[in-house]
Amino acid sequence: MTNQEIKTLGEKYVMNTYGRYPVALVRGEGTLVWDADGKEYLDFLGGIAVNALGHCAPEVTGALKEQADTLIHCSNLYWIEPQVQLARLLCENSVFDKVFFCNSGAEANEGAIKLARKYSELKYGPGRHTVLTMDNSFHGRTLATLTATGQPKFHKHFHPLPEGFSYAPFNDTAAFEEALTEDVCAVLLEPVQGEGGVFAADADFLSRVQELCRKKDILLILDEVQTGMGRTGHLFGYEAYGLTPDLMTLAKGLGGGVPIGAFLATEAVARAFSPGDHGSTFGGNPLNTRVGQAVLETMTAPGFLEGVREASSYFRRGLNILKEKYSFIREIRGLGLMVGLDLTFPGAELTRQGFEEGLLFNCTNNTTLRFLPPLTISREEMDRALAILDSLFSKACPEEQEGK
Ligand code: PLP
């Protein structure tokens, strides 16, 4: 089918919830993808931080094929070997002791919120159930996680929202202290706000957050759905800040393209759950956990994360050269290969032009171009992307795009 044929069929049968480009991506290899009409793109969006090892990485496809021929699904009423192996690997490579597997980032956050509330209720009785989150955050689209999301635009039309959430400004220690009221059982935050515009937390802020949480036995839940799995140049974002959170949520990169989510907790917290408290039919299924195992084994191999940090420095150096050249580039933000380039004008048109020129990235927070390339990106691919951006910026006319 052609791009146009797929688009026409999609408009007829698929719900209208995304603003989409008028193409279908049908094949990928590494950093490259091709649309249905054969046009090639450099993918610097990576399925929004999902294709951490690039498209159709041999580690991912190999594990998938092998597991597909062995056992695709069985119920969590039985032990699942790849699930157990992935849980072991995650715990051995983190500060956590126990894992629950689910299917997406939103589900991981839902589960972490449930666990935090039960932990608090068992210890302190009912009423201490509020989850404090940050302004401008993003935690998912289910009713609880969109309520946790500190951006009113996502709440509109979906009232009544679940109770038990409060908000504080990001990176504001004094306001955070004030927001830690007696009813708060957990703080949920992203070490680097992704959808909100690629804003990294200040190290001082996070260390004070952790200190205050510890003092009051408020659980610190890090949403590492986007920052986790090597994205920041560390296996998990909390390592970059020297934190020891009580819970962490993962999804996106963990499956290298296969849907999977997880939340991890320390033993003391995980103990609050007992059989019947939480579950998921597909969660921890042999197919996706076998792939997760392959992804994690690849990322923990010697030199992998160092490679991510080197690639990040190289790409940022190139972007900073562009920043020197174009005064409308306000800031280069983020951590590792989670990169935001903030403009003095809305970025939608440049994002569209990038797509036309065969470079995929997106725009968040109205003015921030966001790049989430595969962690395996090469220098040559980064050079190509930087050349395309240079050419786009050289033709950009900020005055014209003001107010768009
Ligand atoms: N949390 C963060 C930080 C995210 O970036 C996202 C998705 O972008 C989610 C949660 C929701 O994940 P999912 O779309 O897999 O439910």
GROMACS .gro file of C-alpha atoms and ligand atoms in nm:
model
  420
    1MET     CA    1   0.000   0.000   0.000
    2THR     CA    2   0.111   0.360  -0.058
    3ASN     CA    3   0.130   0.633   0.209
    4GLN     CA    4  -0.189   0.784   0.072
    5GLU     CA    5  -0.380   0.453   0.073
    6ILE     CA    6  -0.278   0.381   0.432
    7LYS     CA    7  -0.370   0.734   0.539
    8THR     CA    8  -0.714   0.712   0.375
    9LEU     CA    9  -0.787   0.379   0.544
   10GLY     CA   10  -0.655   0.507   0.877
   11GLU     CA   11  -0.876   0.817   0.864
   12LYS     CA   12  -1.176   0.594   0.803
   13TYR     CA   13  -1.113   0.332   1.072
   14VAL     CA   14  -0.868   0.458   1.336
   15MET     CA   15  -0.976   0.697   1.613
   16ASN     CA   16  -0.880   1.053   1.571
   17THR     CA   17  -0.644   1.102   1.868
   18TYR     CA   18  -0.312   1.193   1.704
   19GLY     CA   19  -0.198   1.473   1.477
   20ARG     CA   20  -0.011   1.256   1.227
   21TYR     CA   21   0.229   1.313   0.941
   22PRO     CA   22   0.076   1.196   0.610
   23VAL     CA   23   0.303   0.891   0.582
   24ALA     CA   24   0.325   0.538   0.720
   25LEU     CA   25   0.664   0.412   0.837
   26VAL     CA   26   0.686   0.054   0.721
   27ARG     CA   27   1.046  -0.061   0.768
   28GLY     CA   28   1.342   0.027   0.988
   29GLU     CA   29   1.704  -0.063   1.040
   30GLY     CA   30   1.922   0.100   1.304
   31THR     CA   31   1.865   0.477   1.290
   32LEU     CA   32   1.698   0.462   0.949
   33VAL     CA   33   1.329   0.417   0.866
   34TRP     CA   34   1.144   0.411   0.535
   35ASP     CA   35   0.789   0.515   0.457
   36ALA     CA   36   0.545   0.324   0.239
   37ASP     CA   37   0.655   0.518  -0.072
   38GLY     CA   38   1.021   0.431  -0.010
   39LYS     CA   39   1.145   0.764   0.133
   40GLU     CA   40   1.426   0.729   0.386
   41TYR     CA   41   1.441   0.914   0.720
   42LEU     CA   42   1.702   0.952   0.994
   43ASP     CA   43   1.504   0.871   1.305
   44PHE     CA   44   1.603   1.107   1.585
   45LEU     CA   45   1.275   1.048   1.768
   46GLY     CA   46   1.312   0.671   1.807
   47GLY     CA   47   0.943   0.604   1.867
   48ILE     CA   48   0.970   0.865   2.148
   49ALA     CA   49   1.260   0.698   2.331
   50VAL     CA   50   1.141   0.343   2.265
   51ASN     CA   51   1.381   0.219   1.998
   52ALA     CA   52   1.678   0.248   2.232
   53LEU     CA   53   1.888   0.002   2.030
   54GLY     CA   54   1.764   0.132   1.695
   55HIS     CA   55   1.509  -0.027   1.465
   56CYS     CA   56   1.506  -0.407   1.441
   57ALA     CA   57   1.827  -0.446   1.644
   58PRO     CA   58   1.952  -0.803   1.601
   59GLU     CA   59   1.951  -0.852   1.982
   60VAL     CA   60   1.580  -0.765   1.987
   61THR     CA   61   1.469  -0.955   1.678
   62GLY     CA   62   1.681  -1.258   1.774
   63ALA     CA   63   1.525  -1.280   2.122
   64LEU     CA   64   1.177  -1.223   1.977
   65LYS     CA   65   1.208  -1.496   1.716
   66GLU     CA   66   1.356  -1.745   1.959
   67GLN     CA   67   1.091  -1.683   2.222
   68ALA     CA   68   0.810  -1.680   1.962
   69ASP     CA   69   0.907  -2.035   1.873
   70THR     CA   70   0.920  -2.141   2.239
   71LEU     CA   71   0.636  -1.985   2.440
   72ILE     CA   72   0.453  -1.662   2.360
   73HIS     CA   73   0.217  -1.632   2.653
   74CYS     CA   74   0.122  -1.800   2.973
   75SER     CA   75  -0.065  -1.676   3.277
   76ASN     CA   76   0.099  -1.525   3.583
   77LEU     CA   77  -0.064  -1.813   3.771
   78TYR     CA   78   0.262  -1.990   3.677
   79TRP     CA   79   0.623  -1.880   3.704
   80ILE     CA   80   0.760  -1.737   3.380
   81GLU     CA   81   1.131  -1.796   3.329
   82PRO     CA   82   1.215  -1.488   3.113
   83GLN     CA   83   1.017  -1.268   3.357
   84VAL     CA   84   1.213  -1.401   3.652
   85GLN     CA   85   1.541  -1.353   3.464
   86LEU     CA   86   1.457  -0.996   3.366
   87ALA     CA   87   1.349  -0.914   3.723
   88ARG     CA   88   1.680  -1.053   3.852
   89LEU     CA   89   1.879  -0.848   3.601
   90LEU     CA   90   1.688  -0.528   3.682
   91CYS     CA   91   1.742  -0.574   4.057
   92GLU     CA   92   2.108  -0.668   4.019
   93ASN     CA   93   2.165  -0.349   3.821
   94SER     CA   94   1.965  -0.109   4.040
   95VAL     CA   95   1.893  -0.019   4.402
   96PHE     CA   96   1.566  -0.215   4.398
   97ASP     CA   97   1.471  -0.563   4.520
   98LYS     CA   98   1.142  -0.652   4.353
   99VAL     CA   99   0.975  -0.591   4.016
  100PHE     CA  100   0.617  -0.597   3.886
  101PHE     CA  101   0.575  -0.613   3.508
  102CYS     CA  102   0.297  -0.447   3.311
  103ASN     CA  103   0.254  -0.317   2.956
  104SER     CA  104   0.311   0.058   2.944
  105GLY     CA  105   0.443   0.361   3.126
  106ALA     CA  106   0.101   0.472   3.245
  107GLU     CA  107   0.032   0.128   3.388
  108ALA     CA  108   0.369   0.126   3.562
  109ASN     CA  109   0.285   0.459   3.729
  110GLU     CA  110  -0.064   0.336   3.823
  111GLY     CA  111   0.087   0.031   3.990
  112ALA     CA  112   0.353   0.233   4.173
  113ILE     CA  113   0.083   0.469   4.305
  114LYS     CA  114  -0.122   0.172   4.428
  115LEU     CA  115   0.179   0.021   4.603
  116ALA     CA  116   0.272   0.352   4.767
  117ARG     CA  117  -0.083   0.401   4.894
  118LYS     CA  118  -0.103   0.051   5.037
  119TYR     CA  119   0.239   0.087   5.203
  120SER     CA  120   0.121   0.409   5.365
  121GLU     CA  121  -0.218   0.275   5.471
  122LEU     CA  122  -0.069  -0.034   5.632
  123LYS     CA  123   0.175   0.181   5.827
  124TYR     CA  124  -0.018   0.498   5.900
  125GLY     CA  125  -0.386   0.413   5.847
  126PRO     CA  126  -0.630   0.568   5.597
  127GLY     CA  127  -0.619   0.932   5.480
  128ARG     CA  128  -0.246   0.959   5.412
  129HIS     CA  129  -0.288   0.888   5.042
  130THR     CA  130  -0.197   1.199   4.842
  131VAL     CA  131   0.060   1.168   4.564
  132LEU     CA  132   0.251   1.492   4.513
  133THR     CA  133   0.369   1.549   4.156
  134MET     CA  134   0.537   1.835   3.972
  135ASP     CA  135   0.391   2.111   3.758
  136ASN     CA  136   0.463   2.051   3.389
  137SER     CA  137   0.511   1.676   3.445
  138PHE     CA  138   0.383   1.392   3.232
  139HIS     CA  139   0.290   1.052   3.372
  140GLY     CA  140   0.046   0.896   3.125
  141ARG     CA  141  -0.308   0.899   2.988
  142THR     CA  142  -0.508   0.674   3.221
  143LEU     CA  143  -0.737   0.861   3.460
  144ALA     CA  144  -0.501   0.840   3.758
  145THR     CA  145  -0.185   0.913   3.561
  146LEU     CA  146  -0.334   1.202   3.370
  147THR     CA  147  -0.443   1.342   3.705
  148ALA     CA  148  -0.085   1.291   3.827
  149THR     CA  149   0.030   1.482   3.518
  150GLY     CA  150   0.079   1.842   3.629
  151GLN     CA  151  -0.052   2.002   3.310
  152PRO     CA  152  -0.414   2.120   3.319
  153LYS     CA  153  -0.448   2.091   2.939
  154PHE     CA  154  -0.449   1.711   2.977
  155HIS     CA  155  -0.723   1.723   3.242
  156LYS     CA  156  -0.971   1.921   3.035
  157HIS     CA  157  -1.286   1.727   2.934
  158PHE     CA  158  -1.212   1.427   3.158
  159HIS     CA  159  -1.362   1.528   3.489
  160PRO     CA  160  -1.434   1.398   3.745
  161LEU     CA  161  -1.070   1.313   3.806
  162PRO     CA  162  -0.960   1.076   4.082
  163GLU     CA  163  -0.885   1.236   4.418
  164GLY     CA  164  -0.557   1.228   4.602
  165PHE     CA  165  -0.312   1.424   4.387
  166SER     CA  166  -0.141   1.754   4.455
  167TYR     CA  167   0.120   1.955   4.266
  168ALA     CA  168   0.430   2.161   4.329
  169PRO     CA  169   0.653   2.367   4.100
  170PHE     CA  170   0.952   2.175   3.960
  171ASN     CA  171   1.296   2.270   4.091
  172ASP     CA  172   1.154   2.493   4.364
  173THR     CA  173   1.268   2.361   4.702
  174ALA     CA  174   1.079   2.608   4.919
  175ALA     CA  175   0.749   2.545   4.740
  176PHE     CA  176   0.811   2.171   4.757
  177GLU     CA  177   0.858   2.183   5.135
  178GLU     CA  178   0.536   2.372   5.169
  179ALA     CA  179   0.350   2.117   4.954
  180LEU     CA  180   0.458   1.824   5.174
  181THR     CA  181   0.140   1.821   5.381
  182GLU     CA  182   0.048   1.550   5.633
  183ASP     CA  183  -0.169   1.362   5.381
  184VAL     CA  184   0.117   1.303   5.131
  185CYS     CA  185   0.226   0.940   5.102
  186ALA     CA  186   0.448   0.968   4.795
  187VAL     CA  187   0.624   1.207   4.562
  188LEU     CA  188   0.622   1.112   4.194
  189LEU     CA  189   0.856   1.293   3.955
  190GLU     CA  190   1.061   1.261   3.638
  191PRO     CA  191   1.436   1.326   3.682
  192VAL     CA  192   1.419   1.496   3.343
  193GLN     CA  193   1.075   1.619   3.238
  194GLY     CA  194   1.034   1.485   2.885
  195GLU     CA  195   0.695   1.576   2.741
  196GLY     CA  196   0.704   1.897   2.947
  197GLY     CA  197   0.996   2.032   2.742
  198VAL     CA  198   1.314   1.837   2.834
  199PHE     CA  199   1.386   2.007   3.166
  200ALA     CA  200   1.641   1.832   3.386
  201ALA     CA  201   1.591   1.850   3.761
  202ASP     CA  202   1.850   2.048   3.958
  203ALA     CA  203   2.072   1.815   4.159
  204ASP     CA  204   2.022   2.027   4.473
  205PHE     CA  205   1.647   2.014   4.434
  206LEU     CA  206   1.639   1.636   4.400
  207SER     CA  207   1.872   1.575   4.688
  208ARG     CA  208   1.656   1.798   4.913
  209VAL     CA  209   1.342   1.619   4.788
  210GLN     CA  210   1.496   1.285   4.884
  211GLU     CA  211   1.610   1.415   5.221
  212LEU     CA  212   1.265   1.554   5.309
  213CYS     CA  213   1.090   1.238   5.187
  214ARG     CA  214   1.319   1.021   5.402
  215LYS     CA  215   1.257   1.233   5.707
  216LYS     CA  216   0.880   1.194   5.678
  217ASP     CA  217   0.873   0.837   5.539
  218ILE     CA  218   0.717   0.971   5.220
  219LEU     CA  219   0.802   0.739   4.931
  220LEU     CA  220   1.006   0.882   4.646
  221ILE     CA  221   0.884   0.740   4.315
  222LEU     CA  222   1.091   0.826   4.010
  223ASP     CA  223   0.911   0.807   3.678
  224GLU     CA  224   1.193   0.680   3.458
  225VAL     CA  225   0.965   0.576   3.174
  226GLN     CA  226   1.160   0.809   2.945
  227THR     CA  227   1.487   0.864   3.136
  228GLY     CA  228   1.543   0.497   3.220
  229MET     CA  229   1.727   0.231   3.018
  230GLY     CA  230   2.042   0.419   2.926
  231ARG     CA  231   1.876   0.732   2.791
  232THR     CA  232   2.065   0.970   3.022
  233GLY     CA  233   2.400   0.798   2.972
  234HIS     CA  234   2.341   0.605   3.295
  235LEU     CA  235   2.133   0.290   3.308
  236PHE     CA  236   1.881   0.483   3.521
  237GLY     CA  237   1.848   0.859   3.557
  238TYR     CA  238   1.864   0.848   3.939
  239GLU     CA  239   2.230   0.739   3.912
  240ALA     CA  240   2.315   1.071   3.748
  241TYR     CA  241   2.185   1.242   4.063
  242GLY     CA  242   2.322   0.997   4.321
  243LEU     CA  243   1.971   0.921   4.450
  244THR     CA  244   1.828   0.609   4.612
  245PRO     CA  245   1.454   0.624   4.536
  246ASP     CA  246   1.201   0.387   4.693
  247LEU     CA  247   1.024   0.310   4.366
  248MET     CA  248   1.095   0.355   3.997
  249THR     CA  249   0.881   0.307   3.689
  250LEU     CA  250   1.006   0.196   3.348
  251ALA     CA  251   0.861   0.129   3.000
  252LYS     CA  252   0.967   0.269   2.659
  253GLY     CA  253   1.331   0.157   2.608
  254LEU     CA  254   1.297  -0.154   2.823
  255GLY     CA  255   1.142  -0.354   2.540
  256GLY     CA  256   1.346  -0.207   2.255
  257GLY     CA  257   1.017  -0.161   2.066
  258VAL     CA  258   0.811  -0.439   2.223
  259PRO     CA  259   0.543  -0.314   2.466
  260ILE     CA  260   0.646  -0.358   2.829
  261GLY     CA  261   0.632  -0.160   3.152
  262ALA     CA  262   0.759  -0.226   3.502
  263PHE     CA  263   0.774  -0.079   3.847
  264LEU     CA  264   1.052  -0.160   4.086
  265ALA     CA  265   1.057  -0.119   4.463
  266THR     CA  266   1.279  -0.180   4.760
  267GLU     CA  267   1.197  -0.487   4.969
  268ALA     CA  268   1.050  -0.279   5.252
  269VAL     CA  269   0.802  -0.117   5.014
  270ALA     CA  270   0.729  -0.418   4.791
  271ARG     CA  271   0.631  -0.617   5.098
  272ALA     CA  272   0.309  -0.416   5.121
  273PHE     CA  273   0.161  -0.607   4.826
  274SER     CA  274   0.014  -0.952   4.871
  275PRO     CA  275  -0.158  -1.186   4.623
  276GLY     CA  276  -0.467  -1.026   4.471
  277ASP     CA  277  -0.352  -0.666   4.523
  278HIS     CA  278  -0.234  -0.611   4.168
  279GLY     CA  279  -0.219  -0.796   3.838
  280SER     CA  280  -0.209  -0.781   3.461
  281THR     CA  281  -0.299  -1.048   3.208
  282PHE     CA  282  -0.016  -0.963   2.969
  283GLY     CA  283   0.227  -0.816   3.223
  284GLY     CA  284   0.557  -1.003   3.236
  285ASN     CA  285   0.462  -1.220   2.943
  286PRO     CA  286   0.742  -1.451   2.815
  287LEU     CA  287   0.776  -1.268   2.482
  288ASN     CA  288   0.828  -0.914   2.608
  289THR     CA  289   1.035  -1.006   2.911
  290ARG     CA  290   1.267  -1.222   2.698
  291VAL     CA  291   1.323  -0.918   2.477
  292GLY     CA  292   1.368  -0.695   2.783
  293GLN     CA  293   1.637  -0.934   2.902
  294ALA     CA  294   1.820  -0.901   2.569
  295VAL     CA  295   1.794  -0.520   2.583
  296LEU     CA  296   1.925  -0.503   2.939
  297GLU     CA  297   2.208  -0.747   2.868
  298THR     CA  298   2.311  -0.528   2.573
  299MET     CA  299   2.301  -0.207   2.778
  300THR     CA  300   2.499  -0.350   3.068
  301ALA     CA  301   2.773  -0.487   2.842
  302PRO     CA  302   3.108  -0.311   2.893
  303GLY     CA  303   3.136   0.020   2.708
  304PHE     CA  304   2.768   0.058   2.610
  305LEU     CA  305   2.677   0.341   2.847
  306GLU     CA  306   3.012   0.508   2.792
  307GLY     CA  307   2.922   0.507   2.420
  308VAL     CA  308   2.592   0.681   2.502
  309ARG     CA  309   2.775   0.950   2.699
  310GLU     CA  310   3.025   1.000   2.417
  311ALA     CA  311   2.748   1.025   2.158
  312SER     CA  312   2.565   1.273   2.379
  313SER     CA  313   2.876   1.496   2.409
  314TYR     CA  314   2.934   1.479   2.036
  315PHE     CA  315   2.574   1.569   1.946
  316ARG     CA  316   2.555   1.846   2.206
  317ARG     CA  317   2.885   1.991   2.084
  318GLY     CA  318   2.737   2.008   1.734
  319LEU     CA  319   2.415   2.165   1.861
  320ASN     CA  320   2.611   2.421   2.062
  321ILE     CA  321   2.797   2.523   1.746
  322LEU     CA  322   2.455   2.584   1.587
  323LYS     CA  323   2.352   2.781   1.896
  324GLU     CA  324   2.652   3.010   1.848
  325LYS     CA  325   2.549   3.060   1.487
  326TYR     CA  326   2.174   3.119   1.531
  327SER     CA  327   2.066   3.365   1.797
  328PHE     CA  328   1.712   3.224   1.799
  329ILE     CA  329   1.839   2.905   1.969
  330ARG     CA  330   1.779   2.986   2.332
  331GLU     CA  331   1.912   2.677   2.507
  332ILE     CA  332   2.028   2.317   2.465
  333ARG     CA  333   1.881   2.111   2.749
  334GLY     CA  334   1.844   1.761   2.890
  335LEU     CA  335   2.070   1.475   2.986
  336GLY     CA  336   2.250   1.216   2.775
  337LEU     CA  337   2.062   1.140   2.454
  338MET     CA  338   1.748   1.311   2.579
  339VAL     CA  339   1.808   1.644   2.414
  340GLY     CA  340   1.595   1.957   2.393
  341LEU     CA  341   1.677   2.255   2.175
  342ASP     CA  342   1.472   2.554   2.282
  343LEU     CA  343   1.384   2.823   2.029
  344THR     CA  344   1.266   3.178   2.071
  345PHE     CA  345   0.963   3.090   1.853
  346PRO     CA  346   0.725   2.792   1.811
  347GLY     CA  347   0.900   2.486   1.670
  348ALA     CA  348   0.616   2.310   1.484
  349GLU     CA  349   0.709   2.444   1.142
  350LEU     CA  350   1.077   2.352   1.176
  351THR     CA  351   0.974   2.006   1.291
  352ARG     CA  352   0.760   1.971   0.979
  353GLN     CA  353   1.044   2.093   0.759
  354GLY     CA  354   1.279   1.844   0.927
  355PHE     CA  355   1.038   1.567   0.834
  356GLU     CA  356   1.033   1.691   0.472
  357GLU     CA  357   1.414   1.683   0.471
  358GLY     CA  358   1.418   1.328   0.608
  359LEU     CA  359   1.499   1.400   0.974
  360LEU     CA  360   1.250   1.287   1.239
  361PHE     CA  361   1.224   1.469   1.573
  362ASN     CA  362   0.935   1.636   1.752
  363CYS     CA  363   0.843   1.955   1.928
  364THR     CA  364   0.732   1.973   2.292
  365ASN     CA  365   0.629   2.263   2.511
  366ASN     CA  366   0.564   2.469   2.195
  367THR     CA  367   0.923   2.591   2.146
  368THR     CA  368   1.143   2.289   2.224
  369LEU     CA  369   1.273   2.059   1.951
  370ARG     CA  370   1.325   1.718   2.110
  371PHE     CA  371   1.577   1.459   1.995
  372LEU     CA  372   1.568   1.101   2.127
  373PRO     CA  373   1.789   0.909   1.883
  374PRO     CA  374   1.880   0.542   1.931
  375LEU     CA  375   2.150   0.500   2.196
  376THR     CA  376   2.354   0.327   1.927
  377ILE     CA  377   2.367   0.638   1.705
  378SER     CA  378   2.687   0.685   1.504
  379ARG     CA  379   2.891   1.003   1.457
  380GLU     CA  380   2.822   0.994   1.087
  381GLU     CA  381   2.446   0.988   1.151
  382MET     CA  382   2.476   1.275   1.399
  383ASP     CA  383   2.677   1.473   1.142
  384ARG     CA  384   2.402   1.417   0.885
  385ALA     CA  385   2.134   1.529   1.131
  386LEU     CA  386   2.335   1.838   1.231
  387ALA     CA  387   2.382   1.933   0.864
  388ILE     CA  388   2.005   1.907   0.804
  389LEU     CA  389   1.937   2.121   1.113
  390ASP     CA  390   2.195   2.378   1.002
  391SER     CA  391   2.028   2.402   0.665
  392LEU     CA  392   1.679   2.435   0.822
  393PHE     CA  393   1.797   2.700   1.069
  394SER     CA  394   1.970   2.897   0.794
  395LYS     CA  395   1.633   2.934   0.621
  396ALA     CA  396   1.429   2.991   0.939
  397CYS     CA  397   1.272   3.327   0.985
  398PRO     CA  398   1.185   3.368   1.354
  399GLU     CA  399   0.975   3.681   1.300
  400GLU     CA  400   0.750   3.498   1.056
  401GLN     CA  401   0.696   3.208   1.293
  402GLU     CA  402   0.629   3.422   1.597
  403GLY     CA  403   0.273   3.367   1.708
  404LYS     CA  404   0.222   3.054   1.497
  405PLP     N1  405   0.584   0.875   3.203
  405PLP     C1  406   0.666   0.945   3.124
  405PLP     C2  407   0.779   1.021   3.183
  405PLP     C3  408   0.648   0.945   2.985
  405PLP     O1  409   0.730   1.016   2.906
  405PLP     C4  410   0.540   0.872   2.932
  405PLP     C5  411   0.513   0.872   2.786
  405PLP     O2  412   0.557   0.954   2.712
  405PLP     C6  413   0.457   0.800   3.018
  405PLP     C7  414   0.482   0.804   3.153
  405PLP     C8  415   0.342   0.720   2.966
  405PLP     O3  416   0.389   0.606   2.904
  405PLP     P1  417   0.292   0.519   2.808
  405PLP     O4  418   0.261   0.603   2.691
  405PLP     O5  419   0.374   0.397   2.777
  405PLP     O6  420   0.172   0.486   2.889
   0.00000   0.00000   0.00000
